[in-house]
């Protein structure tokens, strides 16, 4: 019995040593793979940095090139156009901003967005269509510095994100468009959120070229007259999102919604 016990202990010892050897080998392989991966990432980062520096002007000025560059980086989990981040590696976000000179560009665009939203708030109640905002920004930037290049809706969305910490209510919202399968994007520059009826009114007004009345809401969505009248009156008196027109030839009252109208200035 003692002999069998000795053989058993020796076997357990050899098994334990084998497990330790396999663990050491596994650890060495994992360390080797990690070092190889770090080396590849370092080489890729260097190559991407060189590409970004070489094409920095094109990334800033050409929206199509900027989108293509962003998609290429997104496929590997890199967001080169993001601003500084909280937590994580110190300066991880600002490193790209510094390489591309993109942080100042986005902040400047955000200031221009605020400028336009504030200056048009009296006529649109603090809601402006994305396409109209792009147009006004293009006019503004063309007058100040044509070399800055075109901007896209994606650029505007990113710049508005930089305003979020300020808590001033700037946000990109979507409005269902009855005449199109794709929703309409709008920028809200007031803290108050739209209710469901206001969203419907905006969609119908956009379809009709900027105006809406009770009968249009009743026909398109089956509303009762009281609901249509209340929604329009709230947008007029409470929220200042529309203008009233009481001079229709047929005597009906129409409401014009500036946020979905096209302006020439």
PDB file of C-alpha atoms in Angstrom:
ATOM      1  CA  UNK A   1       0.000   0.000   0.000  1.00  0.00           C
ATOM      2  CA  UNK A   2       2.870   2.316   0.777  1.00  0.00           C
ATOM      3  CA  UNK A   3       4.426   1.577  -2.634  1.00  0.00           C
ATOM      4  CA  UNK A   4       1.207   2.353  -4.437  1.00  0.00           C
ATOM      5  CA  UNK A   5       0.882   5.535  -2.411  1.00  0.00           C
ATOM      6  CA  UNK A   6       4.395   6.604  -3.446  1.00  0.00           C
ATOM      7  CA  UNK A   7       3.678   5.985  -7.108  1.00  0.00           C
ATOM      8  CA  UNK A   8       0.453   7.970  -6.809  1.00  0.00           C
ATOM      9  CA  UNK A   9       2.226  10.970  -5.253  1.00  0.00           C
ATOM     10  CA  UNK A  10       4.916  10.895  -7.916  1.00  0.00           C
ATOM     11  CA  UNK A  11       2.246  10.818 -10.613  1.00  0.00           C
ATOM     12  CA  UNK A  12       0.449  13.788  -9.092  1.00  0.00           C
ATOM     13  CA  UNK A  13       3.735  15.665  -8.887  1.00  0.00           C
ATOM     14  CA  UNK A  14       4.485  14.991 -12.557  1.00  0.00           C
ATOM     15  CA  UNK A  15       0.951  16.061 -13.493  1.00  0.00           C
ATOM     16  CA  UNK A  16       1.350  19.263 -11.514  1.00  0.00           C
ATOM     17  CA  UNK A  17       4.654  19.993 -13.223  1.00  0.00           C
ATOM     18  CA  UNK A  18       3.046  19.376 -16.627  1.00  0.00           C
ATOM     19  CA  UNK A  19       0.251  21.806 -15.832  1.00  0.00           C
ATOM     20  CA  UNK A  20       2.789  24.428 -14.770  1.00  0.00           C
ATOM     21  CA  UNK A  21       4.755  23.882 -17.989  1.00  0.00           C
ATOM     22  CA  UNK A  22       1.618  24.251 -20.125  1.00  0.00           C
ATOM     23  CA  UNK A  23       0.646  27.384 -18.205  1.00  0.00           C
ATOM     24  CA  UNK A  24       4.104  28.885 -18.735  1.00  0.00           C
ATOM     25  CA  UNK A  25       4.007  28.014 -22.431  1.00  0.00           C
ATOM     26  CA  UNK A  26       0.531  29.513 -22.809  1.00  0.00           C
ATOM     27  CA  UNK A  27       1.648  32.666 -21.020  1.00  0.00           C
ATOM     28  CA  UNK A  28       4.713  32.966 -23.265  1.00  0.00           C
ATOM     29  CA  UNK A  29       2.597  32.506 -26.398  1.00  0.00           C
ATOM     30  CA  UNK A  30       0.063  35.072 -25.217  1.00  0.00           C
ATOM     31  CA  UNK A  31       2.864  37.531 -24.414  1.00  0.00           C
ATOM     32  CA  UNK A  32       4.418  36.974 -27.840  1.00  0.00           C
ATOM     33  CA  UNK A  33       1.091  37.489 -29.571  1.00  0.00           C
ATOM     34  CA  UNK A  34       0.449  40.629 -27.530  1.00  0.00           C
ATOM     35  CA  UNK A  35       3.843  42.067 -28.400  1.00  0.00           C
ATOM     36  CA  UNK A  36       3.251  41.271 -32.074  1.00  0.00           C
ATOM     37  CA  UNK A  37      -0.162  42.928 -31.967  1.00  0.00           C
ATOM     38  CA  UNK A  38       1.259  46.011 -30.231  1.00  0.00           C
ATOM     39  CA  UNK A  39       3.966  46.218 -32.881  1.00  0.00           C
ATOM     40  CA  UNK A  40       1.386  45.982 -35.687  1.00  0.00           C
ATOM     41  CA  UNK A  41      -0.828  48.612 -34.057  1.00  0.00           C
ATOM     42  CA  UNK A  42       2.158  50.905 -33.642  1.00  0.00           C
ATOM     43  CA  UNK A  43       3.085  50.511 -37.302  1.00  0.00           C
ATOM     44  CA  UNK A  44      -0.513  51.069 -38.353  1.00  0.00           C
ATOM     45  CA  UNK A  45      -0.815  54.150 -36.162  1.00  0.00           C
ATOM     46  CA  UNK A  46       2.353  55.570 -37.718  1.00  0.00           C
ATOM     47  CA  UNK A  47       1.088  54.868 -41.238  1.00  0.00           C
ATOM     48  CA  UNK A  48      -2.341  56.339 -40.467  1.00  0.00           C
ATOM     49  CA  UNK A  49      -0.725  59.378 -38.897  1.00  0.00           C
ATOM     50  CA  UNK A  50       1.438  59.936 -41.970  1.00  0.00           C
ATOM     51  CA  UNK A  51      -1.611  59.574 -44.235  1.00  0.00           C
ATOM     52  CA  UNK A  52      -3.616  62.024 -42.110  1.00  0.00           C
ATOM     53  CA  UNK A  53      -0.823  64.603 -42.137  1.00  0.00           C
ATOM     54  CA  UNK A  54      -0.276  64.254 -45.872  1.00  0.00           C
ATOM     55  CA  UNK A  55      -3.978  64.629 -46.669  1.00  0.00           C
ATOM     56  CA  UNK A  56      -4.939  66.944 -43.810  1.00  0.00           C
ATOM     57  CA  UNK A  57      -6.142  69.768 -46.066  1.00  0.00           C
ATOM     58  CA  UNK A  58      -8.264  67.373 -48.130  1.00  0.00           C
ATOM     59  CA  UNK A  59      -9.804  65.884 -44.972  1.00  0.00           C
ATOM     60  CA  UNK A  60     -10.779  69.336 -43.739  1.00  0.00           C
ATOM     61  CA  UNK A  61     -11.961  70.834 -47.032  1.00  0.00           C
ATOM     62  CA  UNK A  62     -13.386  67.942 -49.063  1.00  0.00           C
ATOM     63  CA  UNK A  63     -16.520  66.451 -47.458  1.00  0.00           C
ATOM     64  CA  UNK A  64     -16.447  63.330 -49.664  1.00  0.00           C
ATOM     65  CA  UNK A  65     -12.798  62.651 -48.798  1.00  0.00           C
ATOM     66  CA  UNK A  66     -13.530  63.322 -45.114  1.00  0.00           C
ATOM     67  CA  UNK A  67     -16.393  60.822 -45.068  1.00  0.00           C
ATOM     68  CA  UNK A  68     -14.299  58.199 -46.867  1.00  0.00           C
ATOM     69  CA  UNK A  69     -11.434  58.685 -44.403  1.00  0.00           C
ATOM     70  CA  UNK A  70     -13.818  58.432 -41.473  1.00  0.00           C
ATOM     71  CA  UNK A  71     -15.373  55.196 -42.799  1.00  0.00           C
ATOM     72  CA  UNK A  72     -11.940  53.669 -43.346  1.00  0.00           C
ATOM     73  CA  UNK A  73     -10.981  54.399 -39.758  1.00  0.00           C
ATOM     74  CA  UNK A  74     -14.363  53.340 -38.358  1.00  0.00           C
ATOM     75  CA  UNK A  75     -13.902  49.881 -39.900  1.00  0.00           C
ATOM     76  CA  UNK A  76     -11.025  49.320 -37.445  1.00  0.00           C
ATOM     77  CA  UNK A  77     -12.613  51.060 -34.469  1.00  0.00           C
ATOM     78  CA  UNK A  78     -10.813  54.410 -34.776  1.00  0.00           C
ATOM     79  CA  UNK A  79     -12.677  57.723 -34.720  1.00  0.00           C
ATOM     80  CA  UNK A  80     -10.158  60.288 -35.989  1.00  0.00           C
ATOM     81  CA  UNK A  81     -12.659  63.141 -36.042  1.00  0.00           C
ATOM     82  CA  UNK A  82     -13.718  62.772 -32.410  1.00  0.00           C
ATOM     83  CA  UNK A  83     -12.795  65.435 -29.927  1.00  0.00           C
ATOM     84  CA  UNK A  84     -11.104  64.936 -26.542  1.00  0.00           C
ATOM     85  CA  UNK A  85     -12.589  62.127 -24.455  1.00  0.00           C
ATOM     86  CA  UNK A  86     -13.093  61.724 -20.773  1.00  0.00           C
ATOM     87  CA  UNK A  87     -11.276  58.818 -19.177  1.00  0.00           C
ATOM     88  CA  UNK A  88      -9.233  56.229 -21.057  1.00  0.00           C
ATOM     89  CA  UNK A  89      -5.834  57.115 -22.427  1.00  0.00           C
ATOM     90  CA  UNK A  90      -4.922  60.698 -21.681  1.00  0.00           C
ATOM     91  CA  UNK A  91      -5.087  62.779 -24.830  1.00  0.00           C
ATOM     92  CA  UNK A  92      -6.338  59.884 -26.985  1.00  0.00           C
ATOM     93  CA  UNK A  93      -9.019  62.013 -28.610  1.00  0.00           C
ATOM     94  CA  UNK A  94      -7.088  65.270 -28.647  1.00  0.00           C
ATOM     95  CA  UNK A  95      -4.124  63.531 -30.363  1.00  0.00           C
ATOM     96  CA  UNK A  96      -6.151  63.128 -33.553  1.00  0.00           C
ATOM     97  CA  UNK A  97      -7.579  66.611 -33.208  1.00  0.00           C
ATOM     98  CA  UNK A  98      -4.055  67.969 -33.019  1.00  0.00           C
ATOM     99  CA  UNK A  99      -2.849  65.935 -36.015  1.00  0.00           C
ATOM    100  CA  UNK A 100      -5.778  66.984 -38.204  1.00  0.00           C
ATOM    101  CA  UNK A 101      -6.273  70.434 -36.742  1.00  0.00           C
ATOM    102  CA  UNK A 102      -9.910  69.384 -36.517  1.00  0.00           C
ATOM    103  CA  UNK A 103     -10.833  70.493 -32.999  1.00  0.00           C
ATOM    104  CA  UNK A 104     -10.657  74.201 -33.817  1.00  0.00           C
ATOM    105  CA  UNK A 105     -12.535  73.555 -37.069  1.00  0.00           C
ATOM    106  CA  UNK A 106     -15.405  71.836 -35.264  1.00  0.00           C
ATOM    107  CA  UNK A 107     -15.594  74.437 -32.509  1.00  0.00           C
ATOM    108  CA  UNK A 108     -15.655  77.209 -35.095  1.00  0.00           C
ATOM    109  CA  UNK A 109     -18.461  75.429 -36.928  1.00  0.00           C
ATOM    110  CA  UNK A 110     -20.369  75.014 -33.644  1.00  0.00           C
ATOM    111  CA  UNK A 111     -20.096  78.762 -32.991  1.00  0.00           C
ATOM    112  CA  UNK A 112     -21.444  79.482 -36.481  1.00  0.00           C
ATOM    113  CA  UNK A 113     -24.327  77.041 -35.909  1.00  0.00           C
ATOM    114  CA  UNK A 114     -25.232  78.874 -32.715  1.00  0.00           C
ATOM    115  CA  UNK A 115     -24.967  82.213 -34.519  1.00  0.00           C
ATOM    116  CA  UNK A 116     -27.418  81.150 -37.222  1.00  0.00           C
ATOM    117  CA  UNK A 117     -29.833  79.406 -34.841  1.00  0.00           C
ATOM    118  CA  UNK A 118     -30.000  82.430 -32.538  1.00  0.00           C
ATOM    119  CA  UNK A 119     -30.361  84.942 -35.380  1.00  0.00           C
ATOM    120  CA  UNK A 120     -33.223  82.966 -36.978  1.00  0.00           C
ATOM    121  CA  UNK A 121     -34.980  81.986 -33.753  1.00  0.00           C
ATOM    122  CA  UNK A 122     -37.429  84.900 -33.942  1.00  0.00           C
ATOM    123  CA  UNK A 123     -38.851  83.612 -37.204  1.00  0.00           C
ATOM    124  CA  UNK A 124     -38.630  79.826 -36.770  1.00  0.00           C
ATOM    125  CA  UNK A 125     -39.133  79.425 -33.012  1.00  0.00           C
ATOM    126  CA  UNK A 126     -35.804  77.670 -32.508  1.00  0.00           C
ATOM    127  CA  UNK A 127     -36.217  74.840 -35.054  1.00  0.00           C
ATOM    128  CA  UNK A 128     -34.455  74.924 -38.410  1.00  0.00           C
ATOM    129  CA  UNK A 129     -34.350  72.340 -41.181  1.00  0.00           C
ATOM    130  CA  UNK A 130     -30.962  70.677 -41.623  1.00  0.00           C
ATOM    131  CA  UNK A 131     -30.805  71.526 -45.330  1.00  0.00           C
ATOM    132  CA  UNK A 132     -31.541  75.176 -44.607  1.00  0.00           C
ATOM    133  CA  UNK A 133     -28.878  75.252 -41.907  1.00  0.00           C
ATOM    134  CA  UNK A 134     -26.344  73.745 -44.322  1.00  0.00           C
ATOM    135  CA  UNK A 135     -27.233  76.420 -46.873  1.00  0.00           C
ATOM    136  CA  UNK A 136     -26.894  79.292 -44.418  1.00  0.00           C
ATOM    137  CA  UNK A 137     -23.628  77.912 -43.070  1.00  0.00           C
ATOM    138  CA  UNK A 138     -22.257  77.586 -46.596  1.00  0.00           C
ATOM    139  CA  UNK A 139     -23.159  81.204 -47.290  1.00  0.00           C
ATOM    140  CA  UNK A 140     -21.570  82.330 -44.042  1.00  0.00           C
ATOM    141  CA  UNK A 141     -18.382  80.349 -44.497  1.00  0.00           C
ATOM    142  CA  UNK A 142     -18.132  81.313 -48.156  1.00  0.00           C
ATOM    143  CA  UNK A 143     -18.202  84.995 -47.233  1.00  0.00           C
ATOM    144  CA  UNK A 144     -15.669  84.642 -44.425  1.00  0.00           C
ATOM    145  CA  UNK A 145     -13.244  82.146 -45.929  1.00  0.00           C
ATOM    146  CA  UNK A 146     -13.998  80.131 -49.094  1.00  0.00           C
ATOM    147  CA  UNK A 147     -10.908  77.963 -48.472  1.00  0.00           C
ATOM    148  CA  UNK A 148     -12.611  76.324 -45.494  1.00  0.00           C
ATOM    149  CA  UNK A 149     -14.498  74.039 -47.862  1.00  0.00           C
ATOM    150  CA  UNK A 150     -17.969  72.530 -47.839  1.00  0.00           C
ATOM    151  CA  UNK A 151     -19.677  71.000 -44.840  1.00  0.00           C
ATOM    152  CA  UNK A 152     -22.047  68.066 -44.464  1.00  0.00           C
ATOM    153  CA  UNK A 153     -24.883  67.080 -42.163  1.00  0.00           C
ATOM    154  CA  UNK A 154     -22.431  64.770 -40.394  1.00  0.00           C
ATOM    155  CA  UNK A 155     -20.149  67.737 -39.688  1.00  0.00           C
ATOM    156  CA  UNK A 156     -23.068  69.656 -38.202  1.00  0.00           C
ATOM    157  CA  UNK A 157     -24.124  66.716 -36.047  1.00  0.00           C
ATOM    158  CA  UNK A 158     -20.611  66.344 -34.652  1.00  0.00           C
ATOM    159  CA  UNK A 159     -20.292  70.051 -33.915  1.00  0.00           C
ATOM    160  CA  UNK A 160     -23.653  70.069 -32.146  1.00  0.00           C
ATOM    161  CA  UNK A 161     -22.378  67.212 -29.973  1.00  0.00           C
ATOM    162  CA  UNK A 162     -19.621  69.534 -28.737  1.00  0.00           C
ATOM    163  CA  UNK A 163     -22.375  71.837 -27.409  1.00  0.00           C
ATOM    164  CA  UNK A 164     -24.066  69.109 -25.367  1.00  0.00           C
ATOM    165  CA  UNK A 165     -22.030  69.713 -22.155  1.00  0.00           C
ATOM    166  CA  UNK A 166     -23.297  73.304 -22.139  1.00  0.00           C
ATOM    167  CA  UNK A 167     -26.880  72.096 -21.683  1.00  0.00           C
ATOM    168  CA  UNK A 168     -28.299  74.719 -24.041  1.00  0.00           C
ATOM    169  CA  UNK A 169     -30.719  72.370 -25.813  1.00  0.00           C
ATOM    170  CA  UNK A 170     -29.085  72.031 -29.229  1.00  0.00           C
ATOM    171  CA  UNK A 171     -30.055  68.707 -30.767  1.00  0.00           C
ATOM    172  CA  UNK A 172     -30.643  67.042 -34.133  1.00  0.00           C
ATOM    173  CA  UNK A 173     -34.189  65.664 -34.380  1.00  0.00           C
ATOM    174  CA  UNK A 174     -36.035  63.749 -37.101  1.00  0.00           C
ATOM    175  CA  UNK A 175     -39.497  64.561 -38.409  1.00  0.00           C
ATOM    176  CA  UNK A 176     -41.575  62.068 -40.380  1.00  0.00           C
ATOM    177  CA  UNK A 177     -42.236  63.337 -43.904  1.00  0.00           C
ATOM    178  CA  UNK A 178     -45.568  62.048 -45.292  1.00  0.00           C
ATOM    179  CA  UNK A 179     -44.430  62.656 -48.884  1.00  0.00           C
ATOM    180  CA  UNK A 180     -41.117  60.797 -48.520  1.00  0.00           C
ATOM    181  CA  UNK A 181     -39.931  57.472 -47.133  1.00  0.00           C
ATOM    182  CA  UNK A 182     -36.974  59.150 -45.423  1.00  0.00           C
ATOM    183  CA  UNK A 183     -37.502  61.427 -42.410  1.00  0.00           C
ATOM    184  CA  UNK A 184     -36.413  65.050 -42.369  1.00  0.00           C
ATOM    185  CA  UNK A 185     -33.608  66.124 -40.063  1.00  0.00           C
ATOM    186  CA  UNK A 186     -33.978  69.362 -38.144  1.00  0.00           C
ATOM    187  CA  UNK A 187     -31.880  71.177 -35.562  1.00  0.00           C
ATOM    188  CA  UNK A 188     -33.560  72.294 -32.356  1.00  0.00           C
ATOM    189  CA  UNK A 189     -31.910  75.150 -30.490  1.00  0.00           C
ATOM    190  CA  UNK A 190     -34.332  75.451 -27.585  1.00  0.00           C
ATOM    191  CA  UNK A 191     -34.534  73.285 -24.484  1.00  0.00           C
ATOM    192  CA  UNK A 192     -38.231  72.453 -24.891  1.00  0.00           C
ATOM    193  CA  UNK A 193     -38.924  69.151 -26.683  1.00  0.00           C
ATOM    194  CA  UNK A 194     -41.559  68.752 -29.377  1.00  0.00           C
ATOM    195  CA  UNK A 195     -44.667  66.772 -28.578  1.00  0.00           C
ATOM    196  CA  UNK A 196     -46.210  64.255 -30.969  1.00  0.00           C
ATOM    197  CA  UNK A 197     -48.765  66.671 -32.430  1.00  0.00           C
ATOM    198  CA  UNK A 198     -46.122  69.317 -33.135  1.00  0.00           C
ATOM    199  CA  UNK A 199     -44.042  66.727 -34.967  1.00  0.00           C
ATOM    200  CA  UNK A 200     -47.030  65.853 -37.149  1.00  0.00           C
ATOM    201  CA  UNK A 201     -47.733  69.519 -37.897  1.00  0.00           C
ATOM    202  CA  UNK A 202     -44.123  70.076 -38.990  1.00  0.00           C
ATOM    203  CA  UNK A 203     -44.251  67.057 -41.293  1.00  0.00           C
ATOM    204  CA  UNK A 204     -47.492  68.131 -42.960  1.00  0.00           C
ATOM    205  CA  UNK A 205     -46.298  71.728 -43.303  1.00  0.00           C
ATOM    206  CA  UNK A 206     -43.136  70.578 -45.025  1.00  0.00           C
ATOM    207  CA  UNK A 207     -45.162  68.530 -47.495  1.00  0.00           C
ATOM    208  CA  UNK A 208     -47.352  71.552 -48.322  1.00  0.00           C
ATOM    209  CA  UNK A 209     -44.423  73.925 -48.808  1.00  0.00           C
ATOM    210  CA  UNK A 210     -44.407  75.581 -45.399  1.00  0.00           C
ATOM    211  CA  UNK A 211     -48.058  76.169 -44.570  1.00  0.00           C
ATOM    212  CA  UNK A 212     -50.720  74.055 -42.867  1.00  0.00           C
ATOM    213  CA  UNK A 213     -54.313  74.409 -41.749  1.00  0.00           C
ATOM    214  CA  UNK A 214     -56.859  72.441 -39.782  1.00  0.00           C
ATOM    215  CA  UNK A 215     -58.327  70.696 -42.819  1.00  0.00           C
ATOM    216  CA  UNK A 216     -54.881  69.442 -43.930  1.00  0.00           C
ATOM    217  CA  UNK A 217     -54.306  67.822 -40.537  1.00  0.00           C
ATOM    218  CA  UNK A 218     -57.794  66.333 -40.499  1.00  0.00           C
ATOM    219  CA  UNK A 219     -57.423  64.858 -43.994  1.00  0.00           C
ATOM    220  CA  UNK A 220     -53.876  63.517 -43.603  1.00  0.00           C
ATOM    221  CA  UNK A 221     -54.139  62.099 -40.075  1.00  0.00           C
ATOM    222  CA  UNK A 222     -57.841  61.830 -39.350  1.00  0.00           C
ATOM    223  CA  UNK A 223     -57.751  64.375 -36.529  1.00  0.00           C
ATOM    224  CA  UNK A 224     -60.909  65.912 -35.136  1.00  0.00           C
ATOM    225  CA  UNK A 225     -61.219  69.702 -35.619  1.00  0.00           C
ATOM    226  CA  UNK A 226     -60.615  70.351 -31.911  1.00  0.00           C
ATOM    227  CA  UNK A 227     -57.287  68.511 -31.919  1.00  0.00           C
ATOM    228  CA  UNK A 228     -56.054  70.217 -35.083  1.00  0.00           C
ATOM    229  CA  UNK A 229     -57.060  73.650 -33.806  1.00  0.00           C
ATOM    230  CA  UNK A 230     -55.428  73.086 -30.413  1.00  0.00           C
ATOM    231  CA  UNK A 231     -52.159  71.866 -31.933  1.00  0.00           C
ATOM    232  CA  UNK A 232     -51.923  74.873 -34.245  1.00  0.00           C
ATOM    233  CA  UNK A 233     -52.860  77.348 -31.533  1.00  0.00           C
ATOM    234  CA  UNK A 234     -50.254  75.902 -29.183  1.00  0.00           C
ATOM    235  CA  UNK A 235     -47.576  76.189 -31.832  1.00  0.00           C
ATOM    236  CA  UNK A 236     -48.641  79.780 -32.511  1.00  0.00           C
ATOM    237  CA  UNK A 237     -49.283  81.210 -29.057  1.00  0.00           C
ATOM    238  CA  UNK A 238     -47.338  78.977 -26.664  1.00  0.00           C
ATOM    239  CA  UNK A 239     -44.265  78.021 -28.665  1.00  0.00           C
ATOM    240  CA  UNK A 240     -43.954  80.652 -31.380  1.00  0.00           C
ATOM    241  CA  UNK A 241     -43.242  78.031 -34.054  1.00  0.00           C
ATOM    242  CA  UNK A 242     -45.620  79.363 -36.714  1.00  0.00           C
ATOM    243  CA  UNK A 243     -47.280  82.465 -38.128  1.00  0.00           C
ATOM    244  CA  UNK A 244     -50.998  82.919 -38.668  1.00  0.00           C
ATOM    245  CA  UNK A 245     -52.477  84.002 -42.006  1.00  0.00           C
ATOM    246  CA  UNK A 246     -56.059  85.231 -41.817  1.00  0.00           C
ATOM    247  CA  UNK A 247     -56.178  86.731 -45.308  1.00  0.00           C
ATOM    248  CA  UNK A 248     -56.930  83.604 -47.337  1.00  0.00           C
ATOM    249  CA  UNK A 249     -59.418  84.313 -50.200  1.00  0.00           C
ATOM    250  CA  UNK A 250     -61.728  81.524 -49.013  1.00  0.00           C
ATOM    251  CA  UNK A 251     -61.769  82.888 -45.478  1.00  0.00           C
ATOM    252  CA  UNK A 252     -59.895  79.936 -43.957  1.00  0.00           C
ATOM    253  CA  UNK A 253     -57.084  80.464 -41.480  1.00  0.00           C
ATOM    254  CA  UNK A 254     -53.672  79.111 -42.468  1.00  0.00           C
ATOM    255  CA  UNK A 255     -50.505  78.772 -40.455  1.00  0.00           C
ATOM    256  CA  UNK A 256     -47.022  79.217 -41.904  1.00  0.00           C
ATOM    257  CA  UNK A 257     -44.174  77.276 -40.304  1.00  0.00           C
ATOM    258  CA  UNK A 258     -40.874  79.147 -40.903  1.00  0.00           C
ATOM    259  CA  UNK A 259     -38.697  76.207 -39.879  1.00  0.00           C
ATOM    260  CA  UNK A 260     -39.711  74.262 -43.022  1.00  0.00           C
ATOM    261  CA  UNK A 261     -39.787  77.273 -45.362  1.00  0.00           C
ATOM    262  CA  UNK A 262     -36.961  78.185 -47.730  1.00  0.00           C
ATOM    263  CA  UNK A 263     -35.308  81.552 -47.281  1.00  0.00           C
ATOM    264  CA  UNK A 264     -33.132  83.521 -49.652  1.00  0.00           C
ATOM    265  CA  UNK A 265     -30.858  85.311 -47.157  1.00  0.00           C
TER     266      UNK A 265
END
